[in-house]
C-alpha positions as a Python dict, from the first residue, in 0.01 Angstrom:
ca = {
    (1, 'X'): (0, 0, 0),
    (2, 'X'): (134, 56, 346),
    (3, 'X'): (268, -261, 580),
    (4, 'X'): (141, -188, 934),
    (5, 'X'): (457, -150, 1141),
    (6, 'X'): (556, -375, 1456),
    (7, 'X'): (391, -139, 1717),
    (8, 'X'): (124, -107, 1508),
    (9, 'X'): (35, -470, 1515),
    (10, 'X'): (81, -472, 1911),
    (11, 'X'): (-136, -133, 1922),
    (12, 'X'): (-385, -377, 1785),
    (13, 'X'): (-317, -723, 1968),
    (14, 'X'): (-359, -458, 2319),
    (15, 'X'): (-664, -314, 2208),
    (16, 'X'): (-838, -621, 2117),
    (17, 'X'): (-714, -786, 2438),
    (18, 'X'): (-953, -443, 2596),
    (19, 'X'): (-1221, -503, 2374),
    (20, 'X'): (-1328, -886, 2536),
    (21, 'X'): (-1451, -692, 2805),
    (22, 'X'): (-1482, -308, 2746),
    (23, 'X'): (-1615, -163, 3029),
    (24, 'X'): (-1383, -376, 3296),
    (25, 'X'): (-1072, -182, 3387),
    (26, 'X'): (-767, -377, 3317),
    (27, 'X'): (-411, -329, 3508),
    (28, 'X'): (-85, -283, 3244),
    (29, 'X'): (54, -613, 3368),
    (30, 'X'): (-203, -818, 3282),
    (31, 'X'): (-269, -708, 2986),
    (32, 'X'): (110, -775, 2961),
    (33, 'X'): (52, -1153, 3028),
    (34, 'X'): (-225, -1154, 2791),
    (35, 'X'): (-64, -1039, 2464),
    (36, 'X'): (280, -1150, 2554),
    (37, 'X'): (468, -781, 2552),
    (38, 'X'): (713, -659, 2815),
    (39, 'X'): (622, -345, 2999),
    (40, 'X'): (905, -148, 2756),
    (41, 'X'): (664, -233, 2447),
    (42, 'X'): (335, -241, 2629),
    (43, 'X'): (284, 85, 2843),
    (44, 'X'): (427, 341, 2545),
    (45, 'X'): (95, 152, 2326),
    (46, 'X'): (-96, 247, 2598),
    (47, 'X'): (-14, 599, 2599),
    (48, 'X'): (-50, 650, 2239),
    (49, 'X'): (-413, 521, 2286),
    (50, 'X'): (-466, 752, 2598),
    (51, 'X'): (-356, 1019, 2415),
    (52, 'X'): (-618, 913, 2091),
    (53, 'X'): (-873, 905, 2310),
    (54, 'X'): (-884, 546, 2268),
    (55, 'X'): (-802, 438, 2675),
    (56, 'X'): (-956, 582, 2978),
    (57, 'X'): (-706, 566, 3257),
    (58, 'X'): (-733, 589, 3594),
    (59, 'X'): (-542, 522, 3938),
    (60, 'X'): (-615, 270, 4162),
    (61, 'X'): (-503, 390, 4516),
    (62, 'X'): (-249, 229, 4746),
    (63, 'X'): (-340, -69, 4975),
    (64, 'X'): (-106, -137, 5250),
    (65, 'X'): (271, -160, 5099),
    (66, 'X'): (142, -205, 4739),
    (67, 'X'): (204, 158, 4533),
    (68, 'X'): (-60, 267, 4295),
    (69, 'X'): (-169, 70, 4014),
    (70, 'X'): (-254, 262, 3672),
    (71, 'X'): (-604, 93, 3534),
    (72, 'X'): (-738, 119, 3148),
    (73, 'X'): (-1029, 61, 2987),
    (74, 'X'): (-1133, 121, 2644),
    (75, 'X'): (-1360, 463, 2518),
    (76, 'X'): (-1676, 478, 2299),
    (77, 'X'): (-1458, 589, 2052),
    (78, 'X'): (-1158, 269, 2163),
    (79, 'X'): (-1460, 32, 2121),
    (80, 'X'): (-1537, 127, 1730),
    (81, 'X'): (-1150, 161, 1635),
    (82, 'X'): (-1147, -167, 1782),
    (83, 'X'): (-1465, -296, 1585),
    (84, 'X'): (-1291, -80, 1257),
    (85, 'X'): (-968, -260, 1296),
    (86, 'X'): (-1143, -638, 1337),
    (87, 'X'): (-1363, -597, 1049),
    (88, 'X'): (-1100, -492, 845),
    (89, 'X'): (-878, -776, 917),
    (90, 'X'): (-1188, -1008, 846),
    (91, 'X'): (-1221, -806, 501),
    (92, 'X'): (-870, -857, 451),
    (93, 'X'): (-856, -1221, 509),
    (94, 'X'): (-1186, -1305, 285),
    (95, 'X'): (-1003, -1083, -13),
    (96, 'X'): (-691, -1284, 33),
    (97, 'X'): (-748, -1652, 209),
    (98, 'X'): (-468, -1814, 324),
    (99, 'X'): (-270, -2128, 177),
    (100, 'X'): (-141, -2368, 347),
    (101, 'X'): (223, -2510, 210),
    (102, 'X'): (85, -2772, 113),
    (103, 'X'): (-165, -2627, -119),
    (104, 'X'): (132, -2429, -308),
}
């Protein structure tokens, strides 16, 4: 069986940060904060799920000195993967419950 790979755990952690609230648009930097990636790791995820058809994106014009701000939100298609990916980690973790160390 296949491990899930770094990004692909991050993919994840960024889409489920989305998914609390689907339909509000979200700036990059705080979903940054949120799930604790630097801009290096976060925006490429973000692409990938653009690109999927995963993320609407959109551009938030200028105000005074501020530039643009790029917004995302999650798709009808970004909300199942989401609801795909959490019910398979809660299938996953029913199959194989964890110990603690000091039940080994």
């Amino acid at each position: 069986m296949a491990h899930a790979s770094r990004a692909d755990f991050d993919a994840a952690r960024s889409g489920l940060a989305l998914a609390a609230d689907p339909a509000r648009w979200r700036y990059g930097y705080d979903l940054a904060t949120e799930v604790h990636l630097k801009s290096g790791s976060l925006y490429p995820i973000l692409v990938r799920l653009a690109d999927r058809g995963l993320l609407e994106t959109s551009w938030e014009p200028s105000v005074g000195s501020r530039p643009p701000r790029h917004l995302y939100r999650l798709t009808g298609a970004g909300r199942e993967f989401v609801a795909a990916l959490t019910a398979a980690r809660r299938d996953r973790g029913a199959a194989h419950p964890r110990r603690r160390l000091s039940e080994a």
